[in-house]
PDB file of C-alpha atoms in Angstrom:
ATOM      1  CA  MET M   1     -22.754 -21.799   4.059  1.00 78.00           C
ATOM      2  CA  LYS M   2     -24.407 -25.241   3.178  1.00 90.00           C
ATOM      3  CA  SER M   3     -26.170 -24.590   0.288  1.00 90.00           C
ATOM      4  CA  ILE M   4     -23.575 -23.512  -1.824  1.00 92.00           C
ATOM      5  CA  ALA M   5     -21.475 -26.140  -1.032  1.00 93.00           C
ATOM      6  CA  ASN M   6     -24.277 -28.904  -2.066  1.00 95.00           C
ATOM      7  CA  LEU M   7     -24.861 -26.790  -5.665  1.00 95.00           C
ATOM      8  CA  ILE M   8     -21.143 -26.950  -6.077  1.00 96.00           C
ATOM      9  CA  ASP M   9     -20.818 -30.658  -5.267  1.00 96.00           C
ATOM     10  CA  LEU M  10     -23.828 -31.738  -7.175  1.00 97.00           C
ATOM     11  CA  LEU M  11     -22.601 -29.744 -10.443  1.00 97.00           C
ATOM     12  CA  HIS M  12     -18.848 -29.109  -9.993  1.00 96.00           C
ATOM     13  CA  GLU M  13     -18.209 -31.572 -12.842  1.00 96.00           C
ATOM     14  CA  ASP M  14     -20.235 -30.041 -15.438  1.00 96.00           C
ATOM     15  CA  TYR M  15     -19.486 -26.678 -14.275  1.00 96.00           C
ATOM     16  CA  ASP M  16     -17.030 -24.353 -13.730  1.00 96.00           C
ATOM     17  CA  PHE M  17     -17.273 -22.570  -9.951  1.00 97.00           C
ATOM     18  CA  TYR M  18     -15.300 -19.985  -8.378  1.00 96.00           C
ATOM     19  CA  VAL M  19     -16.246 -18.421  -5.041  1.00 96.00           C
ATOM     20  CA  LEU M  20     -15.106 -14.833  -4.312  1.00 95.00           C
ATOM     21  CA  THR M  21     -15.565 -14.174  -0.410  1.00 94.00           C
ATOM     22  CA  GLY M  22     -14.171 -11.919   2.350  1.00 93.00           C
ATOM     23  CA  ASP M  23     -11.016 -13.085   4.157  1.00 95.00           C
ATOM     24  CA  ARG M  24     -12.937 -12.513   7.336  1.00 92.00           C
ATOM     25  CA  ASP M  25     -16.623 -12.842   9.260  1.00 88.00           C
ATOM     26  CA  LEU M  26     -18.465  -9.736   9.175  1.00 82.00           C
ATOM     27  CA  GLY M  27     -17.400  -7.725  12.343  1.00 86.00           C
ATOM     28  CA  ASP M  28     -14.118  -9.390  12.592  1.00 92.00           C
ATOM     29  CA  THR M  29     -10.801  -7.175  12.218  1.00 92.00           C
ATOM     30  CA  GLN M  30      -8.605  -9.824  11.299  1.00 94.00           C
ATOM     31  CA  PRO M  31      -8.732 -12.277   8.470  1.00 94.00           C
ATOM     32  CA  TYR M  32      -8.900 -15.973   8.892  1.00 94.00           C
ATOM     33  CA  PRO M  33      -5.959 -17.670  10.477  1.00 93.00           C
ATOM     34  CA  SER M  34      -3.998 -19.634   7.808  1.00 89.00           C
ATOM     35  CA  ILE M  35      -5.826 -18.648   4.571  1.00 93.00           C
ATOM     36  CA  GLU M  36      -3.761 -17.396   1.649  1.00 95.00           C
ATOM     37  CA  LEU M  37      -5.134 -14.280   0.162  1.00 96.00           C
ATOM     38  CA  ASP M  38      -6.062 -12.664  -2.723  1.00 96.00           C
ATOM     39  CA  ARG M  39      -5.418 -15.773  -5.112  1.00 95.00           C
ATOM     40  CA  TRP M  40      -7.692 -18.650  -6.197  1.00 96.00           C
ATOM     41  CA  MET M  41      -7.195 -21.849  -4.897  1.00 96.00           C
ATOM     42  CA  ASP M  42      -8.565 -25.545  -5.604  1.00 96.00           C
ATOM     43  CA  LEU M  43     -11.264 -26.426  -2.850  1.00 93.00           C
ATOM     44  CA  LYS M  44     -13.381 -29.042  -3.153  1.00 90.00           C
ATOM     45  CA  GLY M  45     -14.692 -28.671  -6.714  1.00 93.00           C
ATOM     46  CA  CYS M  46     -14.255 -25.230  -7.189  1.00 97.00           C
ATOM     47  CA  LYS M  47     -12.273 -22.188  -7.062  1.00 97.00           C
ATOM     48  CA  VAL M  48     -11.956 -20.059  -4.029  1.00 96.00           C
ATOM     49  CA  ARG M  49     -10.559 -16.385  -3.209  1.00 96.00           C
ATOM     50  CA  TYR M  50     -10.645 -14.814   0.048  1.00 97.00           C
ATOM     51  CA  TRP M  51     -10.405 -10.707  -0.747  1.00 95.00           C
ATOM     52  CA  SER M  52      -8.295  -9.231   1.333  1.00 96.00           C
ATOM     53  CA  ASN M  53      -9.945  -6.283   2.924  1.00 91.00           C
ATOM     54  CA  SER M  54      -6.963  -3.848   1.173  1.00 92.00           C
ATOM     55  CA  ASN M  55      -7.944  -4.826  -2.088  1.00 93.00           C
ATOM     56  CA  GLN M  56     -11.517  -4.807  -2.426  1.00 93.00           C
ATOM     57  CA  GLY M  57     -13.004  -2.291  -4.187  1.00 89.00           C
ATOM     58  CA  LEU M  58     -15.272  -1.410  -7.648  1.00 90.00           C
ATOM     59  CA  SER M  59     -11.810  -1.639 -10.014  1.00 90.00           C
ATOM     60  CA  ALA M  60     -10.336  -5.030  -8.718  1.00 92.00           C
ATOM     61  CA  LEU M  61     -13.639  -6.450  -9.043  1.00 91.00           C
ATOM     62  CA  LYS M  62     -13.864  -5.645 -12.375  1.00 88.00           C
ATOM     63  CA  GLU M  63     -10.766  -7.260 -12.884  1.00 89.00           C
ATOM     64  CA  ILE M  64     -11.884 -10.300 -11.192  1.00 91.00           C
ATOM     65  CA  ILE M  65     -15.290 -10.612 -13.157  1.00 86.00           C
ATOM     66  CA  ASN M  66     -13.335  -9.312 -16.138  1.00 84.00           C
ATOM     67  CA  GLU M  67     -10.574 -12.247 -15.886  1.00 88.00           C
ATOM     68  CA  LEU M  68     -13.038 -15.139 -15.085  1.00 89.00           C
ATOM     69  CA  LYS M  69     -15.867 -14.059 -17.718  1.00 83.00           C
ATOM     70  CA  VAL M  70     -18.623 -15.312 -16.012  1.00 84.00           C
ATOM     71  CA  ASP M  71     -21.726 -16.753 -17.590  1.00 86.00           C
ATOM     72  CA  VAL M  72     -23.900 -16.953 -14.297  1.00 89.00           C
ATOM     73  CA  LEU M  73     -23.424 -14.829 -10.991  1.00 90.00           C
ATOM     74  CA  TYR M  74     -24.827 -16.417  -8.034  1.00 91.00           C
ATOM     75  CA  VAL M  75     -24.763 -13.736  -5.308  1.00 90.00           C
ATOM     76  CA  ASN M  76     -25.940 -14.982  -1.515  1.00 84.00           C
ATOM     77  CA  GLY M  77     -26.988 -11.935   0.704  1.00 75.00           C
ATOM     78  CA  VAL M  78     -27.403  -8.477   0.357  1.00 77.00           C
ATOM     79  CA  TYR M  79     -25.804  -6.825   3.114  1.00 80.00           C
ATOM     80  CA  SER M  80     -22.640  -5.527   1.618  1.00 84.00           C
ATOM     81  CA  LYS M  81     -22.261  -3.290  -1.758  1.00 86.00           C
ATOM     82  CA  VAL M  82     -18.838  -5.030  -2.495  1.00 88.00           C
ATOM     83  CA  PHE M  83     -20.276  -8.340  -2.595  1.00 90.00           C
ATOM     84  CA  SER M  84     -23.552  -8.059  -3.726  1.00 90.00           C
ATOM     85  CA  PHE M  85     -24.352  -4.521  -5.078  1.00 90.00           C
ATOM     86  CA  TYR M  86     -21.336  -3.699  -7.319  1.00 90.00           C
ATOM     87  CA  PRO M  87     -21.007  -7.504  -8.718  1.00 90.00           C
ATOM     88  CA  VAL M  88     -24.764  -7.455 -10.339  1.00 89.00           C
ATOM     89  CA  TRP M  89     -24.442  -3.703 -11.613  1.00 88.00           C
ATOM     90  CA  LEU M  90     -21.436  -4.836 -13.185  1.00 87.00           C
ATOM     91  CA  PHE M  91     -22.725  -7.929 -14.331  1.00 85.00           C
ATOM     92  CA  ARG M  92     -26.131  -6.986 -15.665  1.00 82.00           C
ATOM     93  CA  SER M  93     -24.450  -3.620 -17.184  1.00 74.00           C
ATOM     94  CA  ARG M  94     -21.260  -5.781 -18.391  1.00 65.00           C
ATOM     95  CA  ALA M  95     -19.467  -2.809 -17.905  1.00 52.00           C
ATOM     96  CA  ILE M  96     -16.320  -5.182 -17.329  1.00 49.00           C
ATOM     97  CA  ASP M  97     -13.802  -3.852 -19.597  1.00 54.00           C
ATOM     98  CA  VAL M  98     -11.003  -2.854 -17.671  1.00 47.00           C
ATOM     99  CA  LYS M  99      -8.651  -0.723 -19.404  1.00 47.00           C
TER     100      LYS M  99
END
């Protein structure tokens, strides 16, 4: 996503960016080759986490949001509950206390 890359490139010295993304393109059955899954990695001014299909879910997302304590949430796209609806719902309701 060029728009996100440009945003990070321009602002990474003033803000911490964390990009949570899936481990594969929509419709693919296999993860991207040669990537580490389910851990934060440094990449061009931000931290990126390729989230494996097997670990995706509401509980895991709560843990990630709680860990990061984000101030601003940027959602790119609206076609996935896990990557759009759930993060917005958790962020908005502040239902991030994981017990």
